[in-house]
Coordinates of C-alpha atoms and ligand atoms in Angstrom, one line a residue:
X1 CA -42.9 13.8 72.5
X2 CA -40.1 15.6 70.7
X3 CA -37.3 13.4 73.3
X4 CA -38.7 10.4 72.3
X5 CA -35.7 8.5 70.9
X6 CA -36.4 8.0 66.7
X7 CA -33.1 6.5 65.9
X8 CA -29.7 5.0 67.3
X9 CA -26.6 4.7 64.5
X10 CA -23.5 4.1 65.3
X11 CA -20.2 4.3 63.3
X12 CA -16.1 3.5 63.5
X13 CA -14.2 6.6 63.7
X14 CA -10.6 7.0 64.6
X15 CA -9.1 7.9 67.9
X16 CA -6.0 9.9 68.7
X17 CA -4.0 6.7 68.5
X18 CA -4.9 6.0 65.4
X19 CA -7.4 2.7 67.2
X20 CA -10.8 2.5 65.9
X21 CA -13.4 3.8 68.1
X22 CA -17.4 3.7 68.7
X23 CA -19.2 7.3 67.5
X24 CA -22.8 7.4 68.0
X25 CA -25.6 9.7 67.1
X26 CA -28.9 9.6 68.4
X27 CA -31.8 11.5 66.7
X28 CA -35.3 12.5 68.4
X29 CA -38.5 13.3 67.2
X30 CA -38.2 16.5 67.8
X31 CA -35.3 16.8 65.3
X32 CA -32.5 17.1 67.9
X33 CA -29.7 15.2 67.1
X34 CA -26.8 14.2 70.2
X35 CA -23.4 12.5 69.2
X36 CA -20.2 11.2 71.7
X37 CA -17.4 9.1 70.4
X38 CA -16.0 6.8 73.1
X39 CA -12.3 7.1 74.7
X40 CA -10.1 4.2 75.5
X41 CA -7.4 4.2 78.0
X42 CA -4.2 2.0 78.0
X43 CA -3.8 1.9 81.6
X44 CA -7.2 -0.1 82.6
X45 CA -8.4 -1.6 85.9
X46 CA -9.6 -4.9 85.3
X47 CA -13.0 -3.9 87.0
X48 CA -13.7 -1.4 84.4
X49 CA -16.6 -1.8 81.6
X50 CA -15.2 -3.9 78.6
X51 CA -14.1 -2.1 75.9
X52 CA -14.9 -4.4 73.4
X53 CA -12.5 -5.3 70.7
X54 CA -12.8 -8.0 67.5
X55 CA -9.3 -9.1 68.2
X56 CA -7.9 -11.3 65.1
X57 CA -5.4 -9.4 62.9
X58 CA -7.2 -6.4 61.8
X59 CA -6.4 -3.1 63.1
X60 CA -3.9 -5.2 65.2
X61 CA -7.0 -6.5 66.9
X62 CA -8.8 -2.9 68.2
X63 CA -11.3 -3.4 65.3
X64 CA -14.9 -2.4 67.0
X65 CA -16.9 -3.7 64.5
X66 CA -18.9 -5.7 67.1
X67 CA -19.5 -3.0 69.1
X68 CA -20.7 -0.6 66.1
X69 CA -23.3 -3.5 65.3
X70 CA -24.6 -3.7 68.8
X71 CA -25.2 -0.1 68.7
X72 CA -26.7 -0.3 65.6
X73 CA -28.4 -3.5 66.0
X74 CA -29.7 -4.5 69.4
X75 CA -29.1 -1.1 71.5
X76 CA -31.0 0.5 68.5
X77 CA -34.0 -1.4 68.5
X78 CA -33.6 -1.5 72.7
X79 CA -33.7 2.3 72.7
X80 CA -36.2 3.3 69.8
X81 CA -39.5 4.9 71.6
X82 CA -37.7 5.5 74.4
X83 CA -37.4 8.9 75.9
X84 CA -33.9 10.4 75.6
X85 CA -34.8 12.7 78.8
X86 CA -35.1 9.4 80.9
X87 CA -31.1 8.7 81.3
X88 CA -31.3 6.5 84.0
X89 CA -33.9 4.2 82.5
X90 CA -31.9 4.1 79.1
X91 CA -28.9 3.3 80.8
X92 CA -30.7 0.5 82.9
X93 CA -32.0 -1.1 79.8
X94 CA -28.8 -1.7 77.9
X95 CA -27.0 -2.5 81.4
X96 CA -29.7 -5.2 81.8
X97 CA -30.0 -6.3 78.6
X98 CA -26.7 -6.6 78.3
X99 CA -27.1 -8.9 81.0
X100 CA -22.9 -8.8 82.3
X101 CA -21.3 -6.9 85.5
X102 CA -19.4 -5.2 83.4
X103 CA -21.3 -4.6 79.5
X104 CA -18.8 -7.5 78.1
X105 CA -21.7 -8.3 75.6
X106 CA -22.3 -5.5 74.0
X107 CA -19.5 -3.8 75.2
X108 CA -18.7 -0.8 77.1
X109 CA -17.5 1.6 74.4
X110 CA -20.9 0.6 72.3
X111 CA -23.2 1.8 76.0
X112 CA -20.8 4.9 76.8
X113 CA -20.5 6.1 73.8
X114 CA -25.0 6.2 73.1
X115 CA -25.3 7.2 76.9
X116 CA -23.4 10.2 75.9
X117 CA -25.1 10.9 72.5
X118 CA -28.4 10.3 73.7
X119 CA -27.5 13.1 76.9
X120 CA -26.4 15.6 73.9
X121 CA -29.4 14.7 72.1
X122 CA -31.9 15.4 75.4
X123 CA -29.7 18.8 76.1
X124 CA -30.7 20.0 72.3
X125 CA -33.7 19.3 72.6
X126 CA -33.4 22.0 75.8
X127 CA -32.2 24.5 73.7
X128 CA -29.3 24.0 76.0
X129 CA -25.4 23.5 76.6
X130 CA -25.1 20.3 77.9
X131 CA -23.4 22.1 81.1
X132 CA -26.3 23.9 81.7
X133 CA -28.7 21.3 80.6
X134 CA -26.9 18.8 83.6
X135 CA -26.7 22.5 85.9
X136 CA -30.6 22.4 85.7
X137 CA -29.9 26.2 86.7
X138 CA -28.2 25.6 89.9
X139 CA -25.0 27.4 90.2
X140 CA -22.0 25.2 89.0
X141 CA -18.2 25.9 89.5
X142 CA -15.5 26.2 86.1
X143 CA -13.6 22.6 87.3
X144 CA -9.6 23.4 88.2
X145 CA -8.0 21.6 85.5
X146 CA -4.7 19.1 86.6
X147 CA -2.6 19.2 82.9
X148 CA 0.2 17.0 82.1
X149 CA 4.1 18.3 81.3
X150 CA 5.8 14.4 81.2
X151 CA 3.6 11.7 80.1
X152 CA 5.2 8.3 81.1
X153 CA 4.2 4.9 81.9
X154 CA 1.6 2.9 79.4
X155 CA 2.0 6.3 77.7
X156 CA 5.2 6.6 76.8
X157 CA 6.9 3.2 76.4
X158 CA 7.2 2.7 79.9
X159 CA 10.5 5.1 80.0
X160 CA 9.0 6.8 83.6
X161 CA 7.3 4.2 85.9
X162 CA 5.3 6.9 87.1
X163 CA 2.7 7.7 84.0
X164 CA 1.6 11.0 84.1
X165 CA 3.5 14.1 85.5
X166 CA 1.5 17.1 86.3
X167 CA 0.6 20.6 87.3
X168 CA -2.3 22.3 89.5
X169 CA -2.9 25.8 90.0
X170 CA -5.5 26.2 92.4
X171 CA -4.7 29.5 93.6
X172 CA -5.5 31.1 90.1
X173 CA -8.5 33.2 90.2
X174 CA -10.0 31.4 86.7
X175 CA -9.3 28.7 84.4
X176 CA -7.6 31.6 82.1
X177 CA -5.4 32.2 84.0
X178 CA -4.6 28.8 85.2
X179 CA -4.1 27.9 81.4
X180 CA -1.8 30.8 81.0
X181 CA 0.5 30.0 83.9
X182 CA 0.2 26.1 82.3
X183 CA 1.3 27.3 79.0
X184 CA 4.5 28.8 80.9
X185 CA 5.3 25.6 82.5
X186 CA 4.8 23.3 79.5
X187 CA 6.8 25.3 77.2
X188 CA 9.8 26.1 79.7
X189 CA 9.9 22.0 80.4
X190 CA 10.4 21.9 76.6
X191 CA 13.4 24.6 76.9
X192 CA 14.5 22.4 79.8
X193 CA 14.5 19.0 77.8
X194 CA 15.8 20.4 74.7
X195 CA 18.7 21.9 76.6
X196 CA 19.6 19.3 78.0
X197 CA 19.6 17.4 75.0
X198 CA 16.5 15.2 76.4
X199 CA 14.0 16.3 73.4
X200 CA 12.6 13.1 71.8
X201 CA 9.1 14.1 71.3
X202 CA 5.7 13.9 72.7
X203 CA 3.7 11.0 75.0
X204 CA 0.5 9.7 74.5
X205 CA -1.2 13.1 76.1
X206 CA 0.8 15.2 74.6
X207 CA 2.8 15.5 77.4
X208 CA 7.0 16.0 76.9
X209 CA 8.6 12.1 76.3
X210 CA 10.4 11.6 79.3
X211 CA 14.0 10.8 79.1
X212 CA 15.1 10.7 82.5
X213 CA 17.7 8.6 84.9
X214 CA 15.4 8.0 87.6
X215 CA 11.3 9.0 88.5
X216 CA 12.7 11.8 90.8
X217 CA 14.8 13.2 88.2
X218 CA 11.4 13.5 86.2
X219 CA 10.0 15.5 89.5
X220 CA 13.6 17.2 89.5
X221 CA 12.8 18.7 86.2
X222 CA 9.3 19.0 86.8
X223 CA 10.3 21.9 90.1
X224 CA 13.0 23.2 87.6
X225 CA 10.3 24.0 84.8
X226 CA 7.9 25.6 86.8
X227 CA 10.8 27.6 88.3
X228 CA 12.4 28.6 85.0
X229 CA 8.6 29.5 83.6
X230 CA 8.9 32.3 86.4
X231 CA 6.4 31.1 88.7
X232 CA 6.4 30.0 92.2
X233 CA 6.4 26.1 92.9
X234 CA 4.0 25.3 95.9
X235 CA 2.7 29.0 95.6
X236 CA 1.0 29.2 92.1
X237 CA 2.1 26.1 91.1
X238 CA 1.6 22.0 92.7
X239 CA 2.6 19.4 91.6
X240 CA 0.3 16.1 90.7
X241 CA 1.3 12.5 89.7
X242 CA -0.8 9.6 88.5
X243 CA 1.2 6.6 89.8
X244 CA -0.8 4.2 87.6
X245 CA 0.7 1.6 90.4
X246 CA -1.2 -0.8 88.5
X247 CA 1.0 -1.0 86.0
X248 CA 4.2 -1.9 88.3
X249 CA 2.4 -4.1 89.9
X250 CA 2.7 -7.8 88.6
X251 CA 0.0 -9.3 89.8
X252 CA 2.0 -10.5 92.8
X253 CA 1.7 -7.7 95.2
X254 CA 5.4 -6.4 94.3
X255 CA 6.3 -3.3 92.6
X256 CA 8.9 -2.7 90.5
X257 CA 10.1 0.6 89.1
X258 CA 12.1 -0.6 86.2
X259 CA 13.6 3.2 85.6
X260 CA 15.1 2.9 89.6
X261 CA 16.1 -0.7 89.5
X262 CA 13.7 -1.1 92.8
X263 CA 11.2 -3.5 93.9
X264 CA 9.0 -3.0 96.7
X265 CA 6.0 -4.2 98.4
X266 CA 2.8 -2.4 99.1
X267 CA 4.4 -0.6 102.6
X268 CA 7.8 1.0 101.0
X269 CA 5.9 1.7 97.9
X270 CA 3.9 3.8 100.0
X271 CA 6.8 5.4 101.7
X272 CA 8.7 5.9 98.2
X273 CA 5.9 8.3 97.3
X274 CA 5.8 9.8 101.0
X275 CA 9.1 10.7 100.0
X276 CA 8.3 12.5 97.2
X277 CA 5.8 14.6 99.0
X278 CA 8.7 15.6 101.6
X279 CA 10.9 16.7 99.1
X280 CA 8.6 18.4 96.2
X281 CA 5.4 20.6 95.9
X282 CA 3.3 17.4 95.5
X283 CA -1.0 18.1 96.0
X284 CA -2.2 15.2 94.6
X285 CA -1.4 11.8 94.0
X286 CA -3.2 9.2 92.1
X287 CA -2.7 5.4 92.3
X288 CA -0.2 5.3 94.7
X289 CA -1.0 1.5 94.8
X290 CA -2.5 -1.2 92.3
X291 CA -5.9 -1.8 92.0
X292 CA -6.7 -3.9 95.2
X293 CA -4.3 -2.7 97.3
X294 CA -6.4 -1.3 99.7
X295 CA -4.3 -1.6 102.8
X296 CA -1.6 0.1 100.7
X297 CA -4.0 2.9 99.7
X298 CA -5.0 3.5 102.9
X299 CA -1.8 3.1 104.8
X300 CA -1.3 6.2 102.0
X301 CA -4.1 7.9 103.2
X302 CA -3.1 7.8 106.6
X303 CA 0.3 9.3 106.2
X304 CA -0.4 11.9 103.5
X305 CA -4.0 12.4 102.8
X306 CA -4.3 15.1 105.4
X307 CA -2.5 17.6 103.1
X308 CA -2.5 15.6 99.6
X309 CA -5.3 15.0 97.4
X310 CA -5.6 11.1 96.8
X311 CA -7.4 9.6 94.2
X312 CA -8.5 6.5 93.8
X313 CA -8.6 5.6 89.3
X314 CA -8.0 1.9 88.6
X315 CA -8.9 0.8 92.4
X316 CA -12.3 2.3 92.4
X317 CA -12.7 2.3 88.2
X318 CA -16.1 5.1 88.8
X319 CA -18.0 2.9 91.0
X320 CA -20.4 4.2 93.4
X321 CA -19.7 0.3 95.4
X322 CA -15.9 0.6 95.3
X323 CA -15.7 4.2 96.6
X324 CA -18.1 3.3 99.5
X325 CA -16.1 0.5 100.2
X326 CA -12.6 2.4 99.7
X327 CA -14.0 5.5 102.3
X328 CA -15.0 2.5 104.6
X329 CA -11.4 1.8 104.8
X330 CA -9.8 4.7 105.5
X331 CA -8.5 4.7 101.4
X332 CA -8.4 7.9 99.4
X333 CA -10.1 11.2 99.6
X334 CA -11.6 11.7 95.7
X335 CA -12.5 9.8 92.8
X336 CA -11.7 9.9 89.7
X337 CA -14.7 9.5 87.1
X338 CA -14.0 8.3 83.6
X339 CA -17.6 7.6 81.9
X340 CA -16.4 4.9 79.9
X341 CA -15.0 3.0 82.7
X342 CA -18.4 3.0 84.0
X343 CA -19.9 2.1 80.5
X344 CA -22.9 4.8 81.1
X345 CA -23.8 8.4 82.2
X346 CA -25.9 7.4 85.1
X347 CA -23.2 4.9 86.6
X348 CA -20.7 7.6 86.5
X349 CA -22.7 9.9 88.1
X350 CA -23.7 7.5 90.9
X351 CA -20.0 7.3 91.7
X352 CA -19.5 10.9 91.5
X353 CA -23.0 11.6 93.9
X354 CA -20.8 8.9 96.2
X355 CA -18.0 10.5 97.0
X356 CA -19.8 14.3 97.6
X357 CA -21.7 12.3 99.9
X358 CA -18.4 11.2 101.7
X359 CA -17.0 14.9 101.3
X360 CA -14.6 13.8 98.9
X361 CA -13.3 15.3 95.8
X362 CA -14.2 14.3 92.3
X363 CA -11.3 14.6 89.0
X364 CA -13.6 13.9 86.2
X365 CA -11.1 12.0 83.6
X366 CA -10.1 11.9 79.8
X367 CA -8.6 8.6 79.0
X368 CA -5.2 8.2 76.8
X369 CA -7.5 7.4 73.9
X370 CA -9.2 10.1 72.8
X371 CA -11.3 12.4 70.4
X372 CA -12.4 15.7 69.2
X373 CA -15.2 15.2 71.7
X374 CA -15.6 17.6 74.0
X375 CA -18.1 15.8 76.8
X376 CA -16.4 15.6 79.6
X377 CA -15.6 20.0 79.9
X378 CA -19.7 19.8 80.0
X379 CA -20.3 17.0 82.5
X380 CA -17.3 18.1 84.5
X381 CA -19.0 21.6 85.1
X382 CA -22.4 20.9 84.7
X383 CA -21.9 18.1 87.4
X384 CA -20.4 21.0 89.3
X385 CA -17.5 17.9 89.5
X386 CA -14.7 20.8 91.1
X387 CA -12.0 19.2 88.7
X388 CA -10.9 17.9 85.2
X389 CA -8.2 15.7 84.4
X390 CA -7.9 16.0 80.5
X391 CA -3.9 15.0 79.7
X392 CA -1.8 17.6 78.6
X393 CA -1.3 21.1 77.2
X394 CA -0.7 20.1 73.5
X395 CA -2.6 18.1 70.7
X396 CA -5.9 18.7 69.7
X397 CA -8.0 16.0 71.4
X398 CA -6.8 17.3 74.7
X399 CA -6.8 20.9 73.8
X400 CA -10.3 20.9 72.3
X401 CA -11.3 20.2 75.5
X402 CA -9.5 23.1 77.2
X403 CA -11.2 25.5 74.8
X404 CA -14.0 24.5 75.5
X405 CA -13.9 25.2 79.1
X406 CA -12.8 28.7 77.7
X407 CA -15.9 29.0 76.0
X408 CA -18.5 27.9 79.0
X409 CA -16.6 30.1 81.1
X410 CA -17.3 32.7 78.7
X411 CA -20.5 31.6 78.7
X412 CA -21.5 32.0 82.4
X413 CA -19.9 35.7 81.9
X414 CA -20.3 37.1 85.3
X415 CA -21.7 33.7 87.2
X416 CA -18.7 32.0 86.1
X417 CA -16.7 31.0 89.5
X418 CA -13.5 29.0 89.3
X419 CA -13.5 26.0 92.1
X420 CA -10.1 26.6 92.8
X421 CA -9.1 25.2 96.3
X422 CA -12.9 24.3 96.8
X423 CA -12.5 21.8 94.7
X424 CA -10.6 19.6 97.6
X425 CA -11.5 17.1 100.3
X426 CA -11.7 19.7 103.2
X427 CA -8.4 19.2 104.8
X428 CA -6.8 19.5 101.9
X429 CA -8.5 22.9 100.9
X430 CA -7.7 23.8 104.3
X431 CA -4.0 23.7 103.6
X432 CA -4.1 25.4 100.9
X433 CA -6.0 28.4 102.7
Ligands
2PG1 C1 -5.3 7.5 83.7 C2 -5.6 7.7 82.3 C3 -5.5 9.1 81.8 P1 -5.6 5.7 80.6 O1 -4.6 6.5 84.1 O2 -5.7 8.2 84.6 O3 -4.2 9.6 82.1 O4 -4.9 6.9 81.4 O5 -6.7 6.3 79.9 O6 -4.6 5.1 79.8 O7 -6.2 4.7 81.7
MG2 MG1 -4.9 7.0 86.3

C-alpha cells in the first residue's frame, strides 16, 4: 500500500527561542514524505501532554534528546507497517504504548510532532494540501485570525500580568484584508510606544514589549493604536486578551497582578476583567481564571459570555473530557486547541469535534515556542476550526503562518469564504450582527 508507514526519523532542530525542539519526518512506501516540528509554550496547564525535557545542564535543561530517541527508537519500530492514512489507530498506539495519561514516557513533543508528520505524509500521498486533504471536499471556512500588538506575561518578563494583548477583525470581508487593517494597528502601536518613549523591543510573539504603568494602560494604548491606525475600535476593530490567569495564580486560589499592586480572589478577578469589558472594545477573553477555577470561569461566563467570546486554554488544555465537563458547568463558550497540548492529531480533534457539538467556538493555537511550520493554517482551515490564534504580526515563525493562510485562500480562489462573525458561539455572532 503506498500509505503504509516505511520509516519514522526524528531529529533536534531549534525553536524560535533558541530551545531545542522534536522535527520528525515520516516516509511511505509510496515515496511520500510528511514532516512537523513540535511547538512549546511557556505558559502550560499542568494537564497538558509532557513536553519532555533531559533536564541537567545542557541547553539549560530543554535538551530533547530523549524525546528524539523515542521517536527514533520505539515510536519508529511502533509505527513501521502501519498505515499512515489510519491517524486514529497511530495515535492510539503510541498513546497506549506510552502507557501514561499524559505521554510522560515518551513524551508529548516526540507523539505530536510524528502525529503531525505522519498526517503530512498521508495528505502527499493524496496529492493534496493538507487543508484539503482534512476538508475531504467539504466546504471549509479561511479561520478569522486573533494577532497580537503587546505580548506580556510568561512572554515578556512578566512586565503586563495580562500575557497577550490582541486584535480581531471579524467584520473584514477576508483574511486580506483583516491582515491589512492588522498591519495598521501593529505599526501605529509602535509609533505610539516609540513616542512615548516606551520602545524596548519585541515579546516572545513578536508582539510590542510592554512597558506600561498598569494592565489598563496596556488596553489604554491598545484603543489609542487602533484609533491612530485610522480604524474604528469596536467597528472594524475588537479587542482580545489572553489572561493566562494561571500564571497569577499561586497555587492558592489568589491572584495577584504584580503591575497593579492587587490581589484578588476568583470573584473580583472576575469582576476586574468585567470591568475591562465595560470600558474597552473587548470580544474575547481567554483565561480569565487559572486552570481549575471553574466556579470562576463560569461566574465569567455568566456575566459576560453572552456578548464575549470566552475561551477556555490552560483549564480545558484540548481535551474532549474537560470541555464536556467545562460546558456542564456553565464555563466558557470555545476552546482553544493547541495539538501539542493534546500530544496527537486525533486527541485534538476530539476536543475540537466537542465543542461544535456544544455550539461553541474553536481558536486553533500556536504556542510561544515555535517554528517555520506551518501546520496549524492547514488544520485550522481544513478542520473548518472558524479561528487561529498564531501570536503576532512580526517574526517569521508567526508570520509564515499568516502567509500561508494567504496562499490557501488563494488557493480556494472563488470558494474561499472568510468565517468572520460565524466563527462565534451564537450569541456572540449575534452581537456582532
Ligand atoms: C497561550 C500560548 C500562546 P504558551 O497561552 O495561549 O499565546 O502561550 O504557548 O506560552 O502557552
Ligand atoms: Mg493562553
Amino acid at each position: 500500500m503506498k500509505t503504509t508507514i516505511a520509516a519514522v526519523r526524528g531529529r533536534q532542530v531549534w525553536d524560535s527561542r533558541g530551545r531545542p525542539t522534536v522535527e520528525a519526518e515520516v516516509t511511505l512506501a509510496g515515496g511520500a514524505v510528511g514532516r512537523a516540528i513540535a511547538p512549546a509554550g511557556a505558559s502550560r496547564g499542568a494537564h497538558e501532554a509532557i513536553d519532555l525535557r533531559d533536564g541537567g545542564e545542557r541547553f539549560g535543561g530543554m535538551g530533547v534528546g530523549r524525546a528524539t530517541a523515542a521517536v527514533n527508537g520505539e515510536i519508529a519500530r511502533l509505527l513501521a507497517g502501519r498505515d499512515a492514512a489510519d491517524q486514529a489507530g497511530l495515535d492510539a498506539a503510541m498513546a497506549e504504548a506510552d502507557g501514561t495519561p499524559n505521554l510522560a514516557r515518551l513524551g508529548g513533543n516526540a507523539t505530536v510532532a510524528v502525529s503531525l508528520a505522519a498526517l503530512h505524509a498521508a495528505a502527499a500521498a493524496d496529492g493534496l494540501p493538507l487543508w484539503a486533504h482534512l476538508a475531504q471536499g467539504r466546504k471549509v471556512r479561511i479561520p478569522l485570525p486573533e494577532i497580537q500588538i503587546f505580548g506580556g506575561g510568561a512572554h515578556a518578563g512578566r512586565r503586563t500580568d495580562v500575557q497577550d494583548f490582541m486584535v480581531m477583525c471579524p467584520r473584514a470581508a477576508t483574511i486580506r484584508e483583516a491582515f491589512e487593517v492588522t498591519a495598521d494597528v501593529f505599526r501605529a502601536a509602535g509609533r505610539l510606544m516609540e513616542e512615548t518613549g516606551r520602545l524596548a523591543g519585541a515579546a516572545d510573539e513578536g508582539g510590542w514589549w510592554p512597558v506600561f504603568d498598569s494592565n489598563e494602560d496596556a488596553l489604554a494604548a491598545l484603543l489609542r493604536s487602533i484609533e491612530m491606525s485610522g480604524h474604528r475600535p469596536g467597528e472594524d476593530v475588537f479587542i482580545s486578551l489572553d489572561v493566562a490567569a494561571n500564571e497569577l495564580d499561586g497555587g492558592d486560589g489568589r491572584y495577584r497582578l504584580g503591575l497593579d499592586g492587587a490581589e484578588y480572589g476568583s470573584e473580583a478577578m472576575v469582576e476586574r476583567v468585567a470591568g475591562w469589558v465595560r470600558r474597552y472594545p473587548i470580544l474575547s477573553i481567554e483565561d480569565p481564571v487559572s486552570q481549575d477555577d471553574l466556579a470562576g470561569f463560569a461566574a465569567a461566563t455568566r456575566q459576560y459570555g453572552e456578548r464575549v467570546q470566552l475561551i477556555g486554554d490552560d483549564i480545558l488544555v484540548t481535551n474532549a473530557e474537560r470541555v464536556r465537563r467545562a460546558a456542564d458547568a456553565g464555563a466558557g463558550n470555545a476552546v482553544l486547541v493547541k495539538v501539542n497540548q493534546a500530544g496527537t492529531v486525533s486527541r485534538a480533534k476530539a476536543a475540537l469535534d466537542a465543542s461544535r457539538e456544544l455550539g461553541w467556538a474553536a481558536i486553533v493555537s500556536a504556542r510561544s515556542g515555535e517554528t517555520e511550520d506551518v501546520s496549524i493554517a492547514h488544520l485550522a482551515t481544513g478542520w473548518d476550526a472558524g479561528q487561529i490564534k498564531v501570536g503576532s504580526f512580526s517574526r517569521s515563525e508567526r508570520m509564515a503562518k499568516w502567509n500561508e493562510l494567504l496562499r490557501i485562500e488563494e488557493a480556494m480562489g472563488a470558494d474561499a469564504a472568510f468565517a468572520g462573525p460565524s466563527a462565534f458561539a451564537a450569541s456572540v455572532a449575534a452581537g456582532l450582527a
